[in-house]
Amino acid sequence: MTYVVTEACIRCKYTDCVDVCPVDCFREGPNMLVIDPDECIDCSLCVPECPVEAIYAEDDVPADQREFIALNAELAKQWPPIVERKEPLPDADEWAKVKHKRDQLIR
Ligand code: SF4
Ligand code: SF4
């Protein structure tokens, strides 16, 4: 199994999750993070750290978010690792409230 970053992360990228991951398996895109499923050890430490509840265990990903399972796997191969917390995107607080924003994802 793995943990999966879902839609809520898009344009937020608070990166609180990154600091707690013991195996540094987060990958950073322009406006979202993903988890590398080959590296994640299912420790669940990142879940409570995310202020927008974007992270789920693979088996618990809501039905309307399941495309993010494959998307995390795909994008994790393309994006570089992020191992330290950084400042969120400037308008993160506004986008944190937006539910449907898949079209905002920059690959
Ligand atoms: S804390 Fe949540 S919103 Fe922020 S980067 Fe991690 S998964 Fe994305
Ligand atoms: S579940 Fe653990 S290993 Fe997987 S991404 Fe979260 S903190 Fe990292």
Coordinates of C-alpha atoms and ligand atoms in Angstrom, one line a residue:
M1 CA 0.0 0.0 0.0
T2 CA 1.0 3.6 -0.2
Y3 CA -0.4 7.0 0.9
V4 CA -1.7 9.4 -1.7
V5 CA -1.9 13.2 -2.1
T6 CA -5.2 14.3 -3.5
E7 CA -6.9 17.3 -5.1
A8 CA -6.9 19.5 -1.9
C9 CA -3.2 20.0 -2.2
I10 CA -3.4 21.7 -5.6
R11 CA -2.3 25.4 -5.3
C12 CA -1.8 25.0 -1.6
K13 CA 1.5 23.2 -1.1
Y14 CA 1.8 24.1 2.6
T15 CA 4.5 21.3 2.8
D16 CA 3.9 20.6 6.5
C17 CA 3.8 16.9 5.5
V18 CA 7.3 16.9 4.2
D19 CA 9.1 17.4 7.5
V20 CA 7.6 14.3 9.1
C21 CA 8.2 11.8 6.4
P22 CA 10.9 9.4 7.6
V23 CA 11.8 8.2 4.1
D24 CA 11.6 11.5 2.1
C25 CA 9.2 10.2 -0.4
F26 CA 7.4 13.5 -1.3
R27 CA 8.0 14.9 -4.7
E28 CA 7.4 18.5 -5.7
G29 CA 5.6 19.8 -8.7
P30 CA 5.0 23.4 -9.6
N31 CA 1.8 23.6 -7.5
M32 CA 1.2 20.3 -5.8
L33 CA 3.1 17.5 -4.0
V34 CA 2.8 13.8 -4.6
I35 CA 4.0 10.7 -2.8
D36 CA 6.3 8.2 -4.5
P37 CA 4.4 4.9 -3.9
D38 CA 7.7 2.9 -4.3
E39 CA 9.2 4.7 -1.3
C40 CA 6.3 5.3 1.1
I41 CA 6.4 2.9 4.1
D42 CA 2.8 3.5 5.1
C43 CA 3.7 5.1 8.4
S44 CA 0.8 7.6 8.2
L45 CA 2.7 10.3 10.0
C46 CA 2.0 12.8 7.2
V47 CA -1.8 12.5 7.4
P48 CA -2.5 14.6 10.5
E49 CA 0.1 17.2 9.4
C50 CA -1.8 18.3 6.3
P51 CA -4.0 21.3 7.1
V52 CA -6.3 20.6 4.2
E53 CA -6.6 16.8 4.7
A54 CA -5.3 16.0 1.3
I55 CA -3.5 12.8 2.2
Y56 CA -5.2 9.4 2.4
A57 CA -4.1 5.8 2.6
E58 CA -4.5 4.2 -0.8
D59 CA -7.5 2.1 0.3
D60 CA -9.3 5.1 1.8
V61 CA -9.0 7.5 -1.1
P62 CA -12.6 8.8 -1.7
A63 CA -14.3 7.6 -4.9
D64 CA -14.0 11.0 -6.6
Q65 CA -10.3 11.2 -5.9
R66 CA -9.2 7.8 -7.0
E67 CA -7.5 9.1 -10.2
F68 CA -4.9 10.6 -7.9
I69 CA -3.5 7.1 -7.0
A70 CA -2.2 6.7 -10.6
L71 CA -1.3 10.4 -10.8
N72 CA 0.9 10.2 -7.7
A73 CA 2.7 7.2 -9.2
E74 CA 3.1 8.9 -12.6
L75 CA 4.2 12.3 -11.4
A76 CA 6.5 11.0 -8.7
K77 CA 8.7 9.7 -11.5
Q78 CA 8.9 13.1 -13.1
W79 CA 9.2 15.5 -10.1
P80 CA 12.2 16.1 -7.8
P81 CA 12.2 15.2 -4.1
I82 CA 11.3 17.8 -1.5
V83 CA 12.8 17.1 1.9
E84 CA 12.3 20.3 3.8
R85 CA 9.3 22.4 4.5
K86 CA 9.1 25.7 2.6
E87 CA 6.7 28.7 2.4
P88 CA 3.3 27.8 0.9
L89 CA 2.2 29.3 -2.4
P90 CA 1.2 33.0 -1.9
D91 CA -2.5 32.4 -2.4
A92 CA -2.6 29.1 -0.7
D93 CA -5.2 30.1 1.9
E94 CA -7.7 31.1 -0.8
W95 CA -7.2 27.9 -2.8
A96 CA -7.4 25.8 0.3
K97 CA -11.1 26.5 0.4
V98 CA -11.7 25.5 -3.2
K99 CA -13.0 22.0 -3.6
H100 CA -12.8 21.4 -7.4
K101 CA -9.5 22.5 -8.8
R102 CA -8.1 19.6 -10.8
D103 CA -7.9 21.8 -13.9
Q104 CA -5.4 23.9 -12.0
L105 CA -2.8 21.2 -11.7
I106 CA 0.5 22.1 -13.4
R107 CA 2.6 19.1 -14.4
Ligands
SF4_1 S1 0.6 19.5 3.8 FE1 -1.1 18.8 2.5 S2 -1.5 20.5 1.2 FE2 0.4 20.8 2.1 S3 1.9 20.0 0.6 FE3 1.5 18.4 2.1 S4 -0.2 17.3 1.1 FE4 -0.1 19.2 0.1
SF4_2 S1 2.8 7.6 5.0 FE1 4.9 7.9 6.0 S2 6.3 7.2 4.5 FE2 4.4 7.6 3.4 S3 4.5 9.6 2.6 FE3 3.5 9.7 4.6 S4 5.1 10.1 6.1 FE4 6.1 9.4 4.2

